[in-house]
Amino acid sequence: MSFRSALTLLVLAFWLAPLQAQPFVFQDIKGKPQRLSDYQGKWVLVNFWATWCPPCLEEIPDLVELHEAHRRKDLVVIGVALDSTEKSVREFVNRFAISYPVAVSDYDQAAQVGEVSVLPTSYLYDPKGELVSYQEGMLTRSSVESYIKSKQ
């Protein structure tokens, strides 16, 4: 196991215990509302990011892989860009083939999920819709899958 993987798992070990989830709605760049309640029965990872954020850009390929591997069965990723215009985010999503839903928001609207003081920041909800994890900093596909496996 690499140092980075070990560090990621250590950080995951300190994720928060289950918390009361707040309902949220973000309109994605295709015009579709993205609500926690729409994904009842699945894990939901809400990832706040920005196009100018190097760690955010580094984690996107893993998030795409995670979403593609699980979206039909047990997990979805919802990306929320906090920096740019919808047009620039749409161009970015197309250029980098981001397959999960992406919304453009601001920090005030992001607060409906929780505090976002650094980017990237991710919130993980279990299949019952309970907030079970919060992560400031990068995630990897394997770290999320390991966390979920440990909770099943």
CSV table of N, CA and C in Angstrom, one decimal:
chain,number,residue,atom,x,y,z
A,1,MET,N,0.9,-1.2,0.0
A,1,MET,CA,0.0,0.0,0.0
A,1,MET,C,0.9,1.2,0.0
A,2,SER,N,0.6,2.2,-0.9
A,2,SER,CA,1.4,3.4,-1.0
A,2,SER,C,1.1,4.3,0.2
A,3,PHE,N,2.0,5.2,0.4
A,3,PHE,CA,1.9,6.2,1.5
A,3,PHE,C,0.6,7.0,1.3
A,4,ARG,N,0.4,7.4,0.1
A,4,ARG,CA,-0.8,8.2,-0.3
A,4,ARG,C,-2.1,7.4,0.0
A,5,SER,N,-2.2,6.1,-0.3
A,5,SER,CA,-3.3,5.3,-0.1
A,5,SER,C,-3.5,5.2,1.4
A,6,ALA,N,-2.4,4.9,2.2
A,6,ALA,CA,-2.5,4.8,3.6
A,6,ALA,C,-3.0,6.0,4.3
A,7,LEU,N,-2.5,7.2,3.8
A,7,LEU,CA,-2.9,8.5,4.3
A,7,LEU,C,-4.4,8.7,4.1
A,8,THR,N,-4.8,8.4,2.9
A,8,THR,CA,-6.3,8.5,2.5
A,8,THR,C,-7.1,7.7,3.4
A,9,LEU,N,-6.7,6.4,3.6
A,9,LEU,CA,-7.5,5.6,4.5
A,9,LEU,C,-7.5,6.1,5.9
A,10,LEU,N,-6.4,6.6,6.4
A,10,LEU,CA,-6.4,7.2,7.7
A,10,LEU,C,-7.3,8.4,7.8
A,11,VAL,N,-7.3,9.2,6.8
A,11,VAL,CA,-8.3,10.4,6.8
A,11,VAL,C,-9.7,9.8,6.9
A,12,LEU,N,-10.0,8.8,6.1
A,12,LEU,CA,-11.3,8.2,6.0
A,12,LEU,C,-11.7,7.7,7.4
A,13,ALA,N,-10.8,7.2,8.1
A,13,ALA,CA,-11.1,6.6,9.4
A,13,ALA,C,-11.6,7.7,10.4
A,14,PHE,N,-11.3,8.9,10.1
A,14,PHE,CA,-11.8,10.0,11.0
A,14,PHE,C,-13.0,10.7,10.5
A,15,TRP,N,-13.6,10.2,9.4
A,15,TRP,CA,-14.9,10.8,8.9
A,15,TRP,C,-15.9,10.8,10.0
A,16,LEU,N,-16.8,11.7,9.9
A,16,LEU,CA,-17.8,11.8,10.9
A,16,LEU,C,-18.8,10.6,11.1
A,17,ALA,N,-19.3,10.4,12.3
A,17,ALA,CA,-20.3,9.5,12.5
A,17,ALA,C,-21.6,10.0,11.8
A,18,PRO,N,-22.6,9.1,11.6
A,18,PRO,CA,-23.8,9.5,10.9
A,18,PRO,C,-24.4,10.8,11.5
A,19,LEU,N,-24.8,11.7,10.7
A,19,LEU,CA,-25.4,13.0,11.0
A,19,LEU,C,-26.7,13.1,10.3
A,20,GLN,N,-27.6,14.0,10.9
A,20,GLN,CA,-28.8,14.2,10.2
A,20,GLN,C,-28.6,14.9,8.9
A,21,ALA,N,-29.1,14.3,7.9
A,21,ALA,CA,-28.9,14.9,6.5
A,21,ALA,C,-30.0,16.0,6.3
A,22,GLN,N,-29.5,17.0,5.6
A,22,GLN,CA,-30.4,18.1,5.2
A,22,GLN,C,-30.8,17.8,3.8
A,23,PRO,N,-32.1,18.0,3.4
A,23,PRO,CA,-32.5,17.8,2.0
A,23,PRO,C,-31.8,18.9,1.2
A,24,PHE,N,-31.4,18.5,0.0
A,24,PHE,CA,-30.8,19.5,-0.9
A,24,PHE,C,-31.3,19.4,-2.3
A,25,VAL,N,-31.2,20.4,-3.1
A,25,VAL,CA,-31.5,20.4,-4.5
A,25,VAL,C,-30.5,21.3,-5.2
A,26,PHE,N,-29.9,20.8,-6.2
A,26,PHE,CA,-29.0,21.5,-7.1
A,26,PHE,C,-29.5,21.3,-8.6
A,27,GLN,N,-29.6,22.3,-9.3
A,27,GLN,CA,-30.0,22.1,-10.7
A,27,GLN,C,-28.7,21.9,-11.5
A,28,ASP,N,-28.7,20.7,-12.2
A,28,ASP,CA,-27.5,20.4,-13.0
A,28,ASP,C,-27.4,21.2,-14.3
A,29,ILE,N,-26.3,21.1,-15.0
A,29,ILE,CA,-26.1,21.9,-16.2
A,29,ILE,C,-27.0,21.4,-17.4
A,30,LYS,N,-27.7,20.3,-17.2
A,30,LYS,CA,-28.6,19.8,-18.2
A,30,LYS,C,-30.1,20.3,-17.8
A,31,GLY,N,-30.2,21.0,-16.7
A,31,GLY,CA,-31.5,21.5,-16.3
A,31,GLY,C,-32.3,20.6,-15.4
A,32,LYS,N,-31.7,19.5,-15.0
A,32,LYS,CA,-32.4,18.5,-14.1
A,32,LYS,C,-32.0,18.8,-12.6
A,33,PRO,N,-33.1,18.8,-11.8
A,33,PRO,CA,-32.8,18.9,-10.4
A,33,PRO,C,-32.1,17.7,-9.8
A,34,GLN,N,-31.2,17.9,-9.0
A,34,GLN,CA,-30.5,16.8,-8.3
A,34,GLN,C,-30.8,16.9,-6.8
A,35,ARG,N,-31.6,15.9,-6.4
A,35,ARG,CA,-32.0,15.9,-5.0
A,35,ARG,C,-31.5,14.6,-4.3
A,36,LEU,N,-31.2,14.7,-3.0
A,36,LEU,CA,-30.8,13.5,-2.3
A,36,LEU,C,-32.0,12.5,-2.3
A,37,SER,N,-33.2,12.9,-2.2
A,37,SER,CA,-34.3,12.0,-2.2
A,37,SER,C,-34.5,11.2,-3.5
A,38,ASP,N,-33.9,11.7,-4.6
A,38,ASP,CA,-34.0,11.0,-5.9
A,38,ASP,C,-33.2,9.7,-5.9
A,39,TYR,N,-32.3,9.6,-5.0
A,39,TYR,CA,-31.4,8.5,-5.0
A,39,TYR,C,-31.5,7.6,-3.8
A,40,GLN,N,-32.7,7.5,-3.2
A,40,GLN,CA,-33.0,6.7,-2.1
A,40,GLN,C,-32.6,5.2,-2.4
A,41,GLY,N,-31.9,4.6,-1.5
A,41,GLY,CA,-31.4,3.2,-1.7
A,41,GLY,C,-30.0,3.2,-2.3
A,42,LYS,N,-29.4,4.3,-2.6
A,42,LYS,CA,-28.0,4.3,-3.1
A,42,LYS,C,-27.2,5.2,-2.3
A,43,TRP,N,-25.9,5.0,-2.3
A,43,TRP,CA,-24.9,5.9,-1.7
A,43,TRP,C,-24.9,7.1,-2.6
A,44,VAL,N,-24.7,8.3,-2.0
A,44,VAL,CA,-24.6,9.5,-2.8
A,44,VAL,C,-23.4,10.3,-2.3
A,45,LEU,N,-22.5,10.6,-3.3
A,45,LEU,CA,-21.3,11.4,-3.0
A,45,LEU,C,-21.5,12.7,-3.6
A,46,VAL,N,-21.6,13.8,-2.8
A,46,VAL,CA,-21.7,15.2,-3.3
A,46,VAL,C,-20.3,15.8,-3.2
A,47,ASN,N,-19.8,16.1,-4.3
A,47,ASN,CA,-18.4,16.6,-4.4
A,47,ASN,C,-18.4,18.1,-4.9
A,48,PHE,N,-17.9,19.0,-4.0
A,48,PHE,CA,-17.7,20.4,-4.3
A,48,PHE,C,-16.3,20.6,-4.9
A,49,TRP,N,-16.2,21.3,-6.0
A,49,TRP,CA,-15.0,21.5,-6.7
A,49,TRP,C,-15.0,22.8,-7.5
A,50,ALA,N,-13.9,23.1,-8.2
A,50,ALA,CA,-13.8,24.2,-9.0
A,50,ALA,C,-12.8,23.9,-10.2
A,51,THR,N,-13.0,24.5,-11.3
A,51,THR,CA,-12.2,24.3,-12.5
A,51,THR,C,-10.7,24.8,-12.3
A,52,TRP,N,-10.5,25.7,-11.4
A,52,TRP,CA,-9.2,26.2,-11.1
A,52,TRP,C,-8.4,25.5,-10.0
A,53,CYS,N,-9.0,24.5,-9.4
A,53,CYS,CA,-8.5,23.8,-8.2
A,53,CYS,C,-7.7,22.6,-8.7
A,54,PRO,N,-6.4,22.6,-8.6
A,54,PRO,CA,-5.6,21.4,-9.0
A,54,PRO,C,-6.0,20.1,-8.3
A,55,PRO,N,-6.2,20.0,-7.0
A,55,PRO,CA,-6.6,18.7,-6.4
A,55,PRO,C,-7.9,18.3,-6.9
A,56,CYS,N,-8.8,19.2,-7.1
A,56,CYS,CA,-10.1,18.9,-7.7
A,56,CYS,C,-10.0,18.2,-9.0
A,57,LEU,N,-9.2,18.8,-9.9
A,57,LEU,CA,-9.0,18.3,-11.2
A,57,LEU,C,-8.3,16.9,-11.2
A,58,GLU,N,-7.4,16.7,-10.2
A,58,GLU,CA,-6.7,15.4,-10.1
A,58,GLU,C,-7.7,14.3,-9.6
A,59,GLU,N,-8.7,14.6,-8.8
A,59,GLU,CA,-9.6,13.6,-8.4
A,59,GLU,C,-10.7,13.3,-9.3
A,60,ILE,N,-11.0,14.1,-10.3
A,60,ILE,CA,-12.1,13.9,-11.2
A,60,ILE,C,-12.1,12.6,-12.0
A,61,PRO,N,-10.9,12.2,-12.5
A,61,PRO,CA,-10.9,10.8,-13.2
A,61,PRO,C,-11.3,9.7,-12.3
A,62,ASP,N,-10.9,9.7,-11.0
A,62,ASP,CA,-11.3,8.7,-10.1
A,62,ASP,C,-12.8,8.8,-9.8
A,63,LEU,N,-13.4,10.0,-9.7
A,63,LEU,CA,-14.8,10.1,-9.4
A,63,LEU,C,-15.6,9.7,-10.6
A,64,VAL,N,-15.1,9.9,-11.8
A,64,VAL,CA,-15.8,9.4,-13.0
A,64,VAL,C,-15.8,7.9,-13.0
A,65,GLU,N,-14.6,7.3,-12.7
A,65,GLU,CA,-14.6,5.8,-12.6
A,65,GLU,C,-15.5,5.3,-11.6
A,66,LEU,N,-15.5,5.9,-10.4
A,66,LEU,CA,-16.4,5.5,-9.3
A,66,LEU,C,-17.8,5.5,-9.7
A,67,HIS,N,-18.2,6.6,-10.3
A,67,HIS,CA,-19.6,6.8,-10.8
A,67,HIS,C,-20.0,5.8,-11.8
A,68,GLU,N,-19.1,5.6,-12.8
A,68,GLU,CA,-19.4,4.6,-13.9
A,68,GLU,C,-19.5,3.2,-13.4
A,69,ALA,N,-18.7,2.8,-12.4
A,69,ALA,CA,-18.6,1.5,-11.9
A,69,ALA,C,-19.9,1.2,-11.0
A,70,HIS,N,-20.5,2.2,-10.4
A,70,HIS,CA,-21.6,1.9,-9.5
A,70,HIS,C,-22.9,2.6,-9.8
A,71,ARG,N,-23.0,3.5,-10.7
A,71,ARG,CA,-24.2,4.3,-10.8
A,71,ARG,C,-25.5,3.4,-11.1
A,72,ARG,N,-25.3,2.3,-11.8
A,72,ARG,CA,-26.5,1.5,-12.1
A,72,ARG,C,-27.0,0.7,-10.9
A,73,LYS,N,-26.1,0.5,-9.9
A,73,LYS,CA,-26.5,-0.4,-8.8
A,73,LYS,C,-26.5,0.3,-7.4
A,74,ASP,N,-25.4,1.0,-7.0
A,74,ASP,CA,-25.4,1.3,-5.6
A,74,ASP,C,-24.8,2.7,-5.2
A,75,LEU,N,-24.4,3.5,-6.1
A,75,LEU,CA,-23.7,4.8,-5.8
A,75,LEU,C,-23.8,5.7,-7.0
A,76,VAL,N,-24.0,7.0,-6.6
A,76,VAL,CA,-24.0,8.1,-7.6
A,76,VAL,C,-23.1,9.2,-7.1
A,77,VAL,N,-22.4,9.9,-8.0
A,77,VAL,CA,-21.6,11.0,-7.7
A,77,VAL,C,-22.4,12.2,-8.3
A,78,ILE,N,-22.5,13.3,-7.5
A,78,ILE,CA,-23.0,14.6,-7.9
A,78,ILE,C,-21.9,15.6,-7.7
A,79,GLY,N,-21.5,16.3,-8.8
A,79,GLY,CA,-20.5,17.3,-8.7
A,79,GLY,C,-21.1,18.7,-8.6
A,80,VAL,N,-20.6,19.5,-7.8
A,80,VAL,CA,-21.1,20.9,-7.7
A,80,VAL,C,-19.9,21.8,-7.8
A,81,ALA,N,-19.9,22.5,-8.9
A,81,ALA,CA,-18.8,23.5,-9.2
A,81,ALA,C,-19.1,24.8,-8.6
A,82,LEU,N,-18.1,25.4,-7.9
A,82,LEU,CA,-18.3,26.6,-7.1
A,82,LEU,C,-17.6,27.8,-7.6
A,83,ASP,N,-17.2,27.8,-8.9
A,83,ASP,CA,-16.3,28.9,-9.3
A,83,ASP,C,-16.7,29.6,-10.5
A,84,SER,N,-17.4,29.0,-11.4
A,84,SER,CA,-17.4,29.6,-12.8
A,84,SER,C,-18.8,29.8,-13.3
A,85,THR,N,-18.9,30.2,-14.5
A,85,THR,CA,-20.2,30.4,-15.1
A,85,THR,C,-20.6,29.0,-15.6
A,86,GLU,N,-21.9,28.8,-15.8
A,86,GLU,CA,-22.4,27.6,-16.3
A,86,GLU,C,-21.8,27.2,-17.6
A,87,LYS,N,-21.6,28.2,-18.5
A,87,LYS,CA,-21.1,27.9,-19.8
A,87,LYS,C,-19.6,27.3,-19.7
A,88,SER,N,-18.8,27.9,-18.8
A,88,SER,CA,-17.4,27.4,-18.7
A,88,SER,C,-17.4,26.0,-18.1
A,89,VAL,N,-18.3,25.8,-17.1
A,89,VAL,CA,-18.4,24.5,-16.5
A,89,VAL,C,-18.9,23.4,-17.5
A,90,ARG,N,-19.9,23.8,-18.3
A,90,ARG,CA,-20.4,22.9,-19.3
A,90,ARG,C,-19.3,22.5,-20.3
A,91,GLU,N,-18.5,23.5,-20.7
A,91,GLU,CA,-17.4,23.2,-21.6
A,91,GLU,C,-16.3,22.3,-21.0
A,92,PHE,N,-16.0,22.6,-19.7
A,92,PHE,CA,-15.1,21.7,-18.9
A,92,PHE,C,-15.6,20.3,-18.8
A,93,VAL,N,-16.9,20.1,-18.5
A,93,VAL,CA,-17.5,18.8,-18.4
A,93,VAL,C,-17.4,18.0,-19.7
A,94,ASN,N,-17.7,18.7,-20.8
A,94,ASN,CA,-17.6,18.1,-22.1
A,94,ASN,C,-16.2,17.7,-22.5
A,95,ARG,N,-15.2,18.6,-22.2
A,95,ARG,CA,-13.8,18.4,-22.6
A,95,ARG,C,-13.2,17.2,-21.8
A,96,PHE,N,-13.6,17.1,-20.5
A,96,PHE,CA,-13.0,16.0,-19.7
A,96,PHE,C,-14.0,14.8,-19.5
A,97,ALA,N,-15.1,14.8,-20.3
A,97,ALA,CA,-16.0,13.6,-20.3
A,97,ALA,C,-16.5,13.2,-18.9
A,98,ILE,N,-16.9,14.2,-18.1
A,98,ILE,CA,-17.4,13.9,-16.8
A,98,ILE,C,-18.8,13.4,-17.0
A,99,SER,N,-19.1,12.2,-16.6
A,99,SER,CA,-20.3,11.5,-16.8
A,99,SER,C,-21.4,11.6,-15.7
A,100,TYR,N,-20.9,12.1,-14.5
A,100,TYR,CA,-21.9,12.2,-13.4
A,100,TYR,C,-22.5,13.6,-13.5
A,101,PRO,N,-23.7,13.8,-12.9
A,101,PRO,CA,-24.4,15.1,-12.9
A,101,PRO,C,-23.5,16.2,-12.3
A,102,VAL,N,-23.5,17.3,-12.9
A,102,VAL,CA,-22.7,18.5,-12.4
A,102,VAL,C,-23.6,19.7,-12.4
A,103,ALA,N,-23.6,20.4,-11.3
A,103,ALA,CA,-24.3,21.6,-11.1
A,103,ALA,C,-23.3,22.7,-10.9
A,104,VAL,N,-23.8,24.0,-11.1
A,104,VAL,CA,-23.0,25.2,-10.9
A,104,VAL,C,-23.7,25.9,-9.7
A,105,SER,N,-22.9,26.2,-8.7
A,105,SER,CA,-23.6,26.8,-7.5
A,105,SER,C,-22.7,27.9,-6.9
A,106,ASP,N,-23.0,28.4,-5.8
A,106,ASP,CA,-22.2,29.3,-5.0
A,106,ASP,C,-22.1,28.8,-3.6
A,107,TYR,N,-21.3,29.4,-2.8
A,107,TYR,CA,-21.1,28.9,-1.4
A,107,TYR,C,-22.4,29.0,-0.6
A,108,ASP,N,-23.2,30.0,-0.8
A,108,ASP,CA,-24.5,30.1,-0.1
A,108,ASP,C,-25.4,29.0,-0.4
A,109,GLN,N,-25.5,28.6,-1.6
A,109,GLN,CA,-26.4,27.5,-2.0
A,109,GLN,C,-25.7,26.1,-1.5
A,110,ALA,N,-24.4,26.1,-1.5
A,110,ALA,CA,-23.7,24.9,-1.1
A,110,ALA,C,-24.0,24.6,0.4
A,111,ALA,N,-24.3,25.7,1.2
A,111,ALA,CA,-24.5,25.5,2.6
A,111,ALA,C,-25.8,24.7,2.9
A,112,GLN,N,-26.6,24.4,1.9
A,112,GLN,CA,-27.8,23.5,2.1
A,112,GLN,C,-27.3,22.1,2.4
A,113,VAL,N,-26.1,21.7,2.0
A,113,VAL,CA,-25.5,20.4,2.3
A,113,VAL,C,-24.6,20.5,3.5
A,114,GLY,N,-23.8,21.6,3.6
A,114,GLY,CA,-23.0,21.8,4.8
A,114,GLY,C,-21.9,22.8,4.4
A,115,GLU,N,-21.0,23.0,5.4
A,115,GLU,CA,-19.9,23.9,5.2
A,115,GLU,C,-18.9,23.5,4.1
A,116,VAL,N,-18.5,24.4,3.3
A,116,VAL,CA,-17.5,24.1,2.3
A,116,VAL,C,-16.5,25.3,2.5
A,117,SER,N,-15.4,24.9,3.2
A,117,SER,CA,-14.3,26.0,3.4
A,117,SER,C,-13.1,25.8,2.6
A,118,VAL,N,-12.9,24.5,2.0
A,118,VAL,CA,-11.8,24.2,1.1
A,118,VAL,C,-12.3,23.4,0.0
A,119,LEU,N,-11.6,23.4,-1.1
A,119,LEU,CA,-11.9,22.6,-2.2
A,119,LEU,C,-10.8,21.6,-2.5
A,120,PRO,N,-11.1,20.4,-2.9
A,120,PRO,CA,-12.4,19.8,-2.9
A,120,PRO,C,-13.0,19.5,-1.5
A,121,THR,N,-14.3,19.4,-1.4
A,121,THR,CA,-14.9,18.9,-0.2
A,121,THR,C,-16.0,18.0,-0.6
A,122,SER,N,-16.2,16.9,0.1
A,122,SER,CA,-17.2,15.9,-0.3
A,122,SER,C,-18.0,15.5,0.9
A,123,TYR,N,-19.3,15.2,0.6
A,123,TYR,CA,-20.2,14.7,1.6
A,123,TYR,C,-20.7,13.3,1.1
A,124,LEU,N,-20.8,12.3,1.9
A,124,LEU,CA,-21.2,11.0,1.5
A,124,LEU,C,-22.5,10.6,2.3
A,125,TYR,N,-23.5,10.3,1.6
A,125,TYR,CA,-24.8,9.9,2.2
A,125,TYR,C,-25.0,8.4,2.0
A,126,ASP,N,-25.5,7.7,3.0
A,126,ASP,CA,-25.7,6.3,2.9
A,126,ASP,C,-27.0,6.0,2.2
A,127,PRO,N,-27.4,4.7,1.9
A,127,PRO,CA,-28.6,4.5,1.1
A,127,PRO,C,-29.9,4.9,1.8
A,128,LYS,N,-29.8,5.1,3.1
A,128,LYS,CA,-31.0,5.6,3.8
A,128,LYS,C,-31.1,7.2,3.8
A,129,GLY,N,-30.1,7.8,3.2
A,129,GLY,CA,-30.1,9.3,3.1
A,129,GLY,C,-29.5,10.0,4.2
A,130,GLU,N,-28.8,9.2,5.1
A,130,GLU,CA,-28.1,9.8,6.2
A,130,GLU,C,-26.7,10.2,5.9
A,131,LEU,N,-26.3,11.4,6.3
A,131,LEU,CA,-24.9,11.9,6.1
A,131,LEU,C,-24.0,11.1,7.0
A,132,VAL,N,-23.1,10.3,6.3
A,132,VAL,CA,-22.2,9.5,7.1
A,132,VAL,C,-20.7,9.9,7.1
A,133,SER,N,-20.4,10.7,6.1
A,133,SER,CA,-19.0,11.1,6.0
A,133,SER,C,-18.9,12.5,5.4
A,134,TYR,N,-17.8,13.1,5.8
A,134,TYR,CA,-17.4,14.5,5.3
A,134,TYR,C,-15.9,14.5,5.1
A,135,GLN,N,-15.5,14.9,3.9
A,135,GLN,CA,-14.1,14.9,3.6
A,135,GLN,C,-13.6,16.3,3.0
A,136,GLU,N,-12.7,16.9,3.6
A,136,GLU,CA,-12.0,18.1,3.0
A,136,GLU,C,-10.8,17.5,2.4
A,137,GLY,N,-10.6,17.8,1.1
A,137,GLY,CA,-9.4,17.3,0.4
A,137,GLY,C,-9.8,16.2,-0.6
A,138,MET,N,-8.8,15.7,-1.3
A,138,MET,CA,-9.0,14.7,-2.4
A,138,MET,C,-9.6,13.4,-1.9
A,139,LEU,N,-10.4,12.8,-2.8
A,139,LEU,CA,-10.8,11.4,-2.6
A,139,LEU,C,-10.3,10.6,-3.7
A,140,THR,N,-10.2,9.3,-3.5
A,140,THR,CA,-9.9,8.3,-4.6
A,140,THR,C,-11.1,7.3,-4.7
A,141,ARG,N,-11.2,6.7,-5.9
A,141,ARG,CA,-12.2,5.7,-6.0
A,141,ARG,C,-12.0,4.6,-5.0
A,142,SER,N,-10.8,4.1,-4.8
A,142,SER,CA,-10.5,3.0,-3.9
A,142,SER,C,-10.8,3.4,-2.4
A,143,SER,N,-10.6,4.7,-2.1
A,143,SER,CA,-10.9,5.1,-0.7
A,143,SER,C,-12.4,5.1,-0.4
A,144,VAL,N,-13.1,5.6,-1.4
A,144,VAL,CA,-14.6,5.6,-1.2
A,144,VAL,C,-15.1,4.2,-1.2
A,145,GLU,N,-14.7,3.3,-2.1
A,145,GLU,CA,-15.1,1.9,-2.1
A,145,GLU,C,-14.8,1.2,-0.8
A,146,SER,N,-13.6,1.5,-0.3
A,146,SER,CA,-13.1,0.8,0.9
A,146,SER,C,-14.0,1.3,2.1
A,147,TYR,N,-14.3,2.6,2.2
A,147,TYR,CA,-15.2,3.1,3.2
A,147,TYR,C,-16.5,2.4,3.2
A,148,ILE,N,-17.1,2.4,2.0
A,148,ILE,CA,-18.5,1.8,1.8
A,148,ILE,C,-18.5,0.3,2.2
A,149,LYS,N,-17.4,-0.4,1.8
A,149,LYS,CA,-17.3,-1.8,2.1
A,149,LYS,C,-17.3,-2.0,3.6
A,150,SER,N,-16.6,-1.1,4.3
A,150,SER,CA,-16.4,-1.3,5.7
A,150,SER,C,-17.7,-1.0,6.5
A,151,LYS,N,-18.7,-0.4,5.8
A,151,LYS,CA,-20.0,0.0,6.4
A,151,LYS,C,-21.1,-1.0,6.1
A,152,GLN,N,-20.8,-2.0,5.2
A,152,GLN,CA,-21.8,-3.0,4.8
A,152,GLN,C,-21.7,-4.2,5.6
